[in-house]
Coordinates of C-alpha atoms in Angstrom, one line a residue:
M1 CA 18.7 61.7 -7.3
E2 CA 14.9 62.1 -7.0
S3 CA 14.4 58.6 -5.4
L4 CA 17.4 59.0 -3.1
Q5 CA 15.8 62.3 -1.9
M6 CA 12.4 60.6 -1.4
N7 CA 14.1 57.8 0.6
K8 CA 15.8 60.4 2.9
V9 CA 12.5 62.1 3.6
Q10 CA 10.6 58.9 4.0
H11 CA 13.3 57.6 6.4
L12 CA 13.2 60.9 8.4
L13 CA 9.4 60.8 8.6
D14 CA 9.3 57.1 9.6
L15 CA 11.7 57.7 12.4
Y16 CA 10.5 61.1 13.8
W17 CA 7.0 62.1 12.6
D18 CA 4.0 61.4 14.8
Y19 CA 1.7 61.1 11.8
K20 CA -0.3 64.1 12.8
I21 CA -1.1 67.0 10.5
P22 CA -0.1 69.7 10.1
V23 CA 3.4 68.3 10.7
N24 CA 4.7 69.7 13.9
L25 CA 8.2 70.7 12.8
D26 CA 9.3 71.8 16.3
K27 CA 8.5 68.3 17.6
L28 CA 10.1 66.7 14.5
V29 CA 13.4 68.5 15.0
K30 CA 13.3 67.8 18.7
N31 CA 12.9 64.1 18.0
M32 CA 15.8 64.4 15.5
G33 CA 18.0 65.9 18.3
L34 CA 18.2 69.3 16.6
H35 CA 17.6 72.6 18.4
V36 CA 15.4 75.4 17.2
Q37 CA 15.6 79.0 18.4
Y38 CA 13.3 81.8 17.3
V39 CA 15.2 85.0 17.3
E40 CA 14.8 88.6 16.2
H41 CA 18.2 88.8 14.7
I42 CA 20.2 86.1 12.9
E43 CA 24.0 86.3 12.9
G44 CA 25.2 87.5 9.5
D45 CA 22.0 89.3 8.7
S46 CA 21.8 92.6 6.9
P47 CA 19.0 94.9 5.7
E48 CA 19.5 93.9 2.1
Y49 CA 19.7 90.1 2.8
K50 CA 16.9 89.8 5.4
L51 CA 17.7 86.3 6.7
T52 CA 14.8 84.0 7.6
G53 CA 16.9 81.2 9.0
R54 CA 20.3 79.7 9.5
I55 CA 21.7 76.2 10.5
D56 CA 24.9 75.9 12.6
Q57 CA 26.7 73.6 14.8
V58 CA 27.3 75.3 18.1
N59 CA 29.2 73.5 20.9
G60 CA 28.3 70.1 19.4
L61 CA 24.6 71.0 19.0
I62 CA 22.8 71.5 15.7
V63 CA 20.9 74.7 16.0
C64 CA 18.3 76.1 13.5
S65 CA 17.8 79.8 14.1
I66 CA 14.5 81.1 12.7
H67 CA 13.7 84.8 12.4
S68 CA 10.8 85.3 14.7
T69 CA 9.3 88.3 13.0
Q70 CA 8.5 86.5 9.8
S71 CA 5.0 85.1 9.1
N72 CA 4.3 81.6 10.5
L73 CA 4.3 80.2 7.0
I74 CA 7.7 81.6 6.2
Q75 CA 9.1 80.4 9.6
K76 CA 7.6 76.9 9.0
F77 CA 9.0 76.7 5.4
T78 CA 12.4 78.0 6.6
L79 CA 12.7 75.4 9.3
A80 CA 11.7 72.6 6.8
H81 CA 14.2 74.0 4.3
L82 CA 17.0 73.9 7.0
I83 CA 16.0 70.3 7.8
G84 CA 16.5 69.6 4.1
H85 CA 20.0 71.0 4.2
Y86 CA 20.7 69.0 7.3
I87 CA 19.5 65.6 6.0
C88 CA 21.3 66.1 2.7
N89 CA 24.6 66.8 4.6
H90 CA 25.0 70.2 2.9
G91 CA 27.0 71.3 6.0
F92 CA 26.5 74.1 8.4
G93 CA 26.5 77.9 8.2
F94 CA 23.7 77.8 5.6
K95 CA 21.8 81.0 5.7
C96 CA 18.5 81.5 3.9
N97 CA 16.3 84.3 3.1
V98 CA 13.0 84.4 1.3
K99 CA 14.9 84.4 -2.0
S100 CA 16.3 81.0 -1.1
F101 CA 12.9 79.5 -1.7
D102 CA 10.8 82.3 -3.1
V103 CA 12.7 82.7 -6.4
V104 CA 12.2 79.0 -7.0
N105 CA 8.7 78.8 -8.3
F106 CA 7.1 75.8 -6.7
E107 CA 5.5 75.0 -10.0
N108 CA 8.9 74.6 -11.6
L109 CA 11.2 73.2 -8.9
D110 CA 13.1 71.2 -11.4
M111 CA 14.0 74.2 -13.6
L112 CA 17.6 75.0 -12.8
N113 CA 18.3 78.7 -12.7
T114 CA 22.1 79.0 -12.7
S115 CA 21.9 81.8 -10.1
I116 CA 20.3 79.4 -7.6
D117 CA 22.4 77.1 -5.5
P118 CA 21.3 73.6 -6.4
R119 CA 21.5 72.7 -2.7
N120 CA 18.7 75.2 -2.1
I121 CA 16.5 73.6 -4.8
E122 CA 17.1 70.2 -3.2
A123 CA 16.3 71.6 0.3
N124 CA 13.1 73.2 -1.1
K125 CA 12.0 69.8 -2.6
I126 CA 12.6 68.1 0.7
A127 CA 10.8 70.9 2.7
I128 CA 7.7 70.4 0.6
Q129 CA 7.8 66.6 1.1
I130 CA 8.3 67.1 4.9
L131 CA 5.5 69.6 5.2
I132 CA 3.1 67.7 3.0
P133 CA 3.8 64.0 3.4
E134 CA 2.6 61.8 0.6
V135 CA 0.9 59.3 3.0
A136 CA -1.1 62.0 4.6
V137 CA -2.2 63.5 1.3
N138 CA -3.3 60.2 0.0
H139 CA -5.2 59.4 3.2
L140 CA -7.1 62.7 3.2
I141 CA -8.0 62.4 -0.5
Q142 CA -8.8 58.6 -0.6
K143 CA -10.2 57.9 2.9
E144 CA -11.6 61.2 4.1
N145 CA -12.7 62.6 0.7
I146 CA -11.0 65.9 1.3
T147 CA -10.3 66.9 -2.3
T148 CA -10.2 70.7 -2.7
I149 CA -6.9 72.6 -2.6
E150 CA -8.4 75.0 -0.1
E151 CA -9.3 72.2 2.3
L152 CA -6.0 70.5 2.0
T153 CA -4.1 73.8 2.4
R154 CA -6.0 74.3 5.7
W155 CA -5.2 70.7 6.9
F156 CA -1.5 71.1 6.2
N157 CA -1.3 74.8 7.1
V158 CA 0.8 75.6 4.0
S159 CA 0.3 78.0 1.1
K160 CA -2.0 77.3 -1.8
T161 CA 0.9 77.5 -4.2
M162 CA 2.8 74.9 -2.2
M163 CA -0.2 72.6 -2.0
T164 CA -0.8 72.9 -5.7
C165 CA 2.8 72.0 -6.4
R166 CA 2.7 69.0 -4.1
L167 CA -0.6 67.7 -5.6
K168 CA 1.0 67.9 -9.0
Q169 CA 4.1 66.0 -7.8
L170 CA 1.9 63.3 -6.5
D171 CA -0.2 63.2 -9.7
W172 CA -3.4 64.3 -8.0
L173 CA -3.4 67.4 -10.3
K174 CA -2.3 67.7 -13.9

């Protein structure tokens, strides 16, 4: 499962990523033929659910709706998470809120909590791989000598927690 997931992400990046960091998700999804809309209200939202995003098929178009009042980091991760659902063929109508990815501690992505849909865990793993591509991490560390978590976090414009998790996945941290 893990290598199939990595192959999907690598294929996606090979086809659509321009090899610039931070990864420009809007450009990536445009290259994929998906549409992104930043909106103040997402269909199906409620005060208790607080949706951050949703992926739907509308009139033949794949549309990722992102809640525009969330922080940039949450918007970015939500879009990468929705791309994860898309490339894994999880279907449409997927709605996510911060709990879709926040309850899954990035340090323990493989720990299966029975209350968490395994498709969300898979989408989270893919989101991290998209936002922090292995080839870019390796280049910055090996060729540019950028080695602190803080510096790498700035380069990729992600949270420190997410960067720490990715560095552990890539065996740069123990």
